[in-house]
Amino acid sequence: MKKITSHPIAKSGHNIVLAIAALLFVAVLFYAAFFAGGAEKAKAGNQHNISGWAWSGNPDSNNDGVVDGDDNNEIGGIGWISFNCTNTSSCATVDYGVDAAADGDLSGYAWYGWEDSEEDSTIGGWISFNESDLSGCPSGSCKAKISGNSLQGWARALSYNYDDYNEDDENWDGWISLDGASYGVVKDGNDFKEFAWDASTIGGKQIGIGWIEFDPSFGGITLSSGNAPTVDISANPTLVFSGSNSTLTWTSTNAASCDASVGWSGSKALSDNEVVGPISSDTVYWLTCTNELSSTSDSVTVFIDTSTQCADGIDNDGDGQTDYPEDTSCSGLDGDDESIPVCGNTVCESGENPGNCTSDCGTVQFEEF
């Protein structure tokens, strides 16, 4: 058997550095993951917003007792794939992870590997989602990204460490398809589900790791709230009289589009203001902003002021008097017109005169000639 310390496709300098770094921490990484804590979903750290574990089948997929490196007549898995260093609290040793930008583009690295106790060696390597590593993919668009509710494009294994390789294995190209005609990884809320696929026909044999499951019974891949859109909407004023207007103001971050609903409608700018009205009843204005990762909504309610003029705190007729009992036009709090003079309140108001209200304005005075 020929001992190979790095797969031939790991040719670039940065990949070699990554592989060396991986060998330094992989024992701690996977011991903690599987023997101390088990393979469970984990929350992504601040640096990387995708986390958790994917599963790549059984290394002896045809159950013949011989793993791929020896018989090469099967497509065999590589076991657990970690998408974030927080999975095993190893970020202080090597900070790695996969990220989704607000536009859905993926970047970063996942790690697969384990310790071979019989051979006293490390098996594993890096899987890249960086666009710079994905040029020349087998078909279609190379960029790995979230589009709608599915993953598109490719990822690529950059290095592989395995003692018992035969020569055909050395030609494995590492390409991992995230979507195909009859398979693909889908996004359900913040969780990824279904399968990616890796295999290439080399020397008449299928070489690769086969199916990669993103939602195994234990583990699973999760997207955190990092790079999710936000939206905030307000109204001024929030209390109006029937038939009046209000001004809505909103701002958003990380959004690609915003759409109005309920009390208004249509596509809206990412940040703006708009006058709405006339408003005749309590109205809720709802705004939803979206990007490739998720959507979020906010709302504001404009209420109709049902208070009367004699109890609304406003000098409605401009006479310098406000509400009952100060405004002499108001006979009580239920009065709804401050401009109507009230005869008998001892104040001679506009519209009153000695001819129509002697109690307030006195009697008509006649001059003698």
Short mmCIF file of C-alpha atoms in Angstrom, two decimals, residues 14-210:
data_model
loop_
_atom_site.label_atom_id
_atom_site.label_comp_id
_atom_site.label_asym_id
_atom_site.label_seq_id
_atom_site.Cartn_x
_atom_site.Cartn_y
_atom_site.Cartn_z
CA HIS A 14 -3.40 27.98 1.25
CA ASN A 15 -4.89 24.52 0.99
CA ILE A 16 -1.67 22.93 2.19
CA VAL A 17 -1.60 25.28 5.18
CA LEU A 18 -5.19 24.41 5.99
CA ALA A 19 -4.45 20.70 5.80
CA ILE A 20 -1.48 21.02 8.15
CA ALA A 21 -3.53 23.06 10.59
CA ALA A 22 -6.26 20.46 10.45
CA LEU A 23 -3.91 17.66 11.44
CA LEU A 24 -2.95 19.58 14.58
CA PHE A 25 -6.45 19.82 15.95
CA VAL A 26 -8.45 16.96 14.43
CA ALA A 27 -7.83 14.53 17.30
CA VAL A 28 -9.21 16.96 19.86
CA LEU A 29 -11.98 18.02 17.51
CA PHE A 30 -13.50 14.66 16.84
CA TYR A 31 -12.79 13.09 20.21
CA ALA A 32 -14.80 15.88 21.82
CA ALA A 33 -17.54 15.61 19.21
CA PHE A 34 -18.24 11.91 19.25
CA PHE A 35 -16.91 10.47 22.47
CA ALA A 36 -17.54 13.33 24.88
CA GLY A 37 -20.66 15.08 23.55
CA GLY A 38 -22.08 13.18 20.60
CA ALA A 39 -22.99 14.52 17.18
CA GLU A 40 -25.63 17.14 17.79
CA LYS A 41 -26.83 20.34 16.19
CA ALA A 42 -24.94 23.39 17.42
CA LYS A 43 -25.54 27.11 17.22
CA ALA A 44 -23.22 28.99 14.90
CA GLY A 45 -20.67 31.33 16.37
CA ASN A 46 -20.38 35.02 15.61
CA GLN A 47 -18.02 34.43 12.69
CA HIS A 48 -20.01 31.77 10.82
CA ASN A 49 -23.79 31.53 10.49
CA ILE A 50 -24.10 27.90 9.35
CA SER A 51 -23.42 25.13 11.86
CA GLY A 52 -24.03 21.49 12.67
CA TRP A 53 -23.14 18.11 11.24
CA ALA A 54 -23.83 16.42 7.90
CA TRP A 55 -23.45 12.67 7.41
CA SER A 56 -21.73 10.96 4.51
CA GLY A 57 -22.87 7.37 4.63
CA ASN A 58 -21.06 4.25 5.64
CA PRO A 59 -17.34 3.96 4.80
CA ASP A 60 -18.09 0.31 3.96
CA SER A 61 -21.24 0.96 1.94
CA ASN A 62 -21.53 -2.52 0.43
CA ASN A 63 -20.85 -4.19 3.80
CA ASP A 64 -18.13 -6.45 2.44
CA GLY A 65 -15.81 -5.74 5.33
CA VAL A 66 -13.37 -3.88 3.06
CA VAL A 67 -13.37 -0.07 2.99
CA ASP A 68 -13.03 1.98 -0.16
CA GLY A 69 -9.33 2.60 0.09
CA ASP A 70 -8.73 -1.13 -0.35
CA ASP A 71 -11.43 -2.45 -2.68
CA ASN A 72 -12.48 0.70 -4.63
CA ASN A 73 -15.57 -1.10 -5.96
CA GLU A 74 -18.04 0.94 -4.00
CA ILE A 75 -18.95 4.54 -3.33
CA GLY A 76 -18.32 4.99 0.35
CA GLY A 77 -18.97 7.76 2.83
CA ILE A 78 -16.57 9.67 5.04
CA GLY A 79 -18.79 9.89 8.11
CA TRP A 80 -19.49 13.14 9.93
CA ILE A 81 -18.81 16.53 8.30
CA SER A 82 -18.55 19.54 10.61
CA PHE A 83 -19.74 22.92 9.27
CA ASN A 84 -18.58 25.07 12.20
CA CYS A 85 -15.76 25.07 14.74
CA THR A 86 -18.35 25.79 17.47
CA ASN A 87 -19.61 22.22 17.05
CA THR A 88 -16.74 21.04 19.22
CA SER A 89 -15.68 24.31 20.88
CA SER A 90 -12.42 24.23 18.92
CA CYS A 91 -12.52 27.76 17.44
CA ALA A 92 -9.59 28.84 19.59
CA THR A 93 -7.48 26.21 17.82
CA VAL A 94 -8.74 26.60 14.25
CA ASP A 95 -11.53 29.05 13.43
CA TYR A 96 -13.45 27.60 10.49
CA GLY A 97 -17.03 27.44 9.29
CA VAL A 98 -19.44 27.97 6.41
CA ASP A 99 -21.21 31.31 5.95
CA ALA A 100 -24.27 32.46 4.00
CA ALA A 101 -24.25 36.12 2.90
CA ALA A 102 -27.43 38.18 2.67
CA ASP A 103 -27.58 37.50 -1.09
CA GLY A 104 -27.35 33.74 -0.46
CA ASP A 105 -23.74 33.25 -1.56
CA LEU A 106 -21.89 30.60 0.48
CA SER A 107 -18.26 30.74 1.56
CA GLY A 108 -15.89 29.13 4.03
CA TYR A 109 -14.87 25.60 4.92
CA ALA A 110 -16.33 22.42 6.40
CA TRP A 111 -14.12 19.70 7.87
CA TYR A 112 -14.36 15.93 7.74
CA GLY A 113 -12.05 13.48 9.38
CA TRP A 114 -11.42 10.94 12.10
CA GLU A 115 -8.62 9.12 13.84
CA ASP A 116 -7.72 5.65 12.53
CA SER A 117 -6.67 3.86 15.73
CA GLU A 118 -5.39 0.79 13.86
CA GLU A 119 -3.14 2.79 11.55
CA ASP A 120 -2.42 5.54 14.10
CA SER A 121 -3.19 8.16 11.45
CA THR A 122 -5.64 10.92 10.58
CA ILE A 123 -8.16 10.58 7.77
CA GLY A 124 -9.90 13.68 6.49
CA GLY A 125 -9.63 17.13 4.96
CA TRP A 126 -11.34 20.39 4.04
CA ILE A 127 -14.45 20.96 1.94
CA SER A 128 -14.53 24.45 0.42
CA PHE A 129 -17.56 26.57 -0.41
CA ASN A 130 -15.40 29.50 -1.58
CA GLU A 131 -16.03 30.66 -5.13
CA SER A 132 -12.28 30.90 -5.76
CA ASP A 133 -11.96 27.13 -5.23
CA LEU A 134 -14.92 26.21 -7.42
CA SER A 135 -13.94 27.41 -10.90
CA GLY A 136 -13.95 24.67 -13.51
CA CYS A 137 -16.74 22.67 -11.87
CA PRO A 138 -18.17 19.77 -13.90
CA SER A 139 -21.34 21.56 -15.08
CA GLY A 140 -23.70 24.49 -14.59
CA SER A 141 -23.08 27.37 -12.24
CA CYS A 142 -20.09 26.74 -9.98
CA LYS A 143 -20.90 29.20 -7.19
CA ALA A 144 -22.38 27.63 -4.04
CA LYS A 145 -25.42 29.63 -2.95
CA ILE A 146 -28.86 29.59 -1.42
CA SER A 147 -31.50 30.44 -3.99
CA GLY A 148 -35.07 30.45 -2.73
CA ASN A 149 -35.48 27.28 -0.69
CA SER A 150 -32.64 25.25 -2.16
CA LEU A 151 -28.85 25.10 -2.47
CA GLN A 152 -27.31 25.47 -5.90
CA GLY A 153 -23.87 24.96 -7.37
CA TRP A 154 -20.93 23.00 -6.04
CA ALA A 155 -18.59 22.47 -3.09
CA ARG A 156 -15.21 20.76 -3.33
CA ALA A 157 -13.07 18.59 -1.10
CA LEU A 158 -9.60 20.16 -1.23
CA SER A 159 -7.51 17.56 0.56
CA TYR A 160 -7.76 13.97 1.68
CA ASN A 161 -5.55 12.15 4.13
CA TYR A 162 -5.73 8.36 3.99
CA ASP A 163 -3.11 5.65 4.47
CA ASP A 164 -4.64 2.89 2.37
CA TYR A 165 -5.15 4.63 -0.97
CA ASN A 166 -4.71 2.91 -4.29
CA GLU A 167 -3.71 4.79 -7.42
CA ASP A 168 -7.25 5.25 -8.76
CA ASP A 169 -8.25 7.04 -5.57
CA GLU A 170 -5.56 9.63 -6.17
CA ASN A 171 -7.56 10.89 -9.16
CA TRP A 172 -10.67 11.68 -7.10
CA ASP A 173 -11.62 15.23 -8.09
CA GLY A 174 -13.53 16.12 -4.92
CA TRP A 175 -16.52 17.79 -6.62
CA ILE A 176 -19.71 17.78 -4.54
CA SER A 177 -22.95 18.64 -6.34
CA LEU A 178 -25.46 20.51 -4.19
CA ASP A 179 -28.36 20.05 -6.62
CA GLY A 180 -29.22 17.63 -9.41
CA ALA A 181 -32.13 16.50 -11.52
CA SER A 182 -33.45 14.09 -8.89
CA TYR A 183 -31.78 15.29 -5.68
CA GLY A 184 -30.61 18.41 -3.91
CA VAL A 185 -30.25 20.18 -0.58
CA VAL A 186 -33.32 22.22 0.39
CA LYS A 187 -33.83 24.88 3.06
CA ASP A 188 -36.83 24.42 5.35
CA GLY A 189 -37.02 27.46 7.60
CA ASN A 190 -33.56 27.63 9.17
CA ASP A 191 -32.79 23.94 8.62
CA PHE A 192 -31.18 22.26 5.61
CA LYS A 193 -32.52 18.90 4.46
CA GLU A 194 -32.04 16.18 1.83
CA PHE A 195 -28.82 15.22 0.04
CA ALA A 196 -25.78 16.41 -1.92
CA TRP A 197 -23.79 13.96 -4.10
CA ASP A 198 -20.15 13.27 -4.84
CA ALA A 199 -18.83 10.63 -7.26
CA SER A 200 -16.79 10.61 -10.46
CA THR A 201 -16.19 7.81 -12.95
CA ILE A 202 -12.46 7.17 -12.95
CA GLY A 203 -10.93 4.17 -14.69
CA GLY A 204 -14.38 2.68 -15.13
CA LYS A 205 -15.05 2.88 -11.40
CA GLN A 206 -17.12 5.26 -9.30
CA ILE A 207 -14.78 7.18 -7.02
CA GLY A 208 -16.18 9.51 -4.36
CA ILE A 209 -17.96 9.81 -1.04
CA GLY A 210 -21.50 9.37 -2.38
#
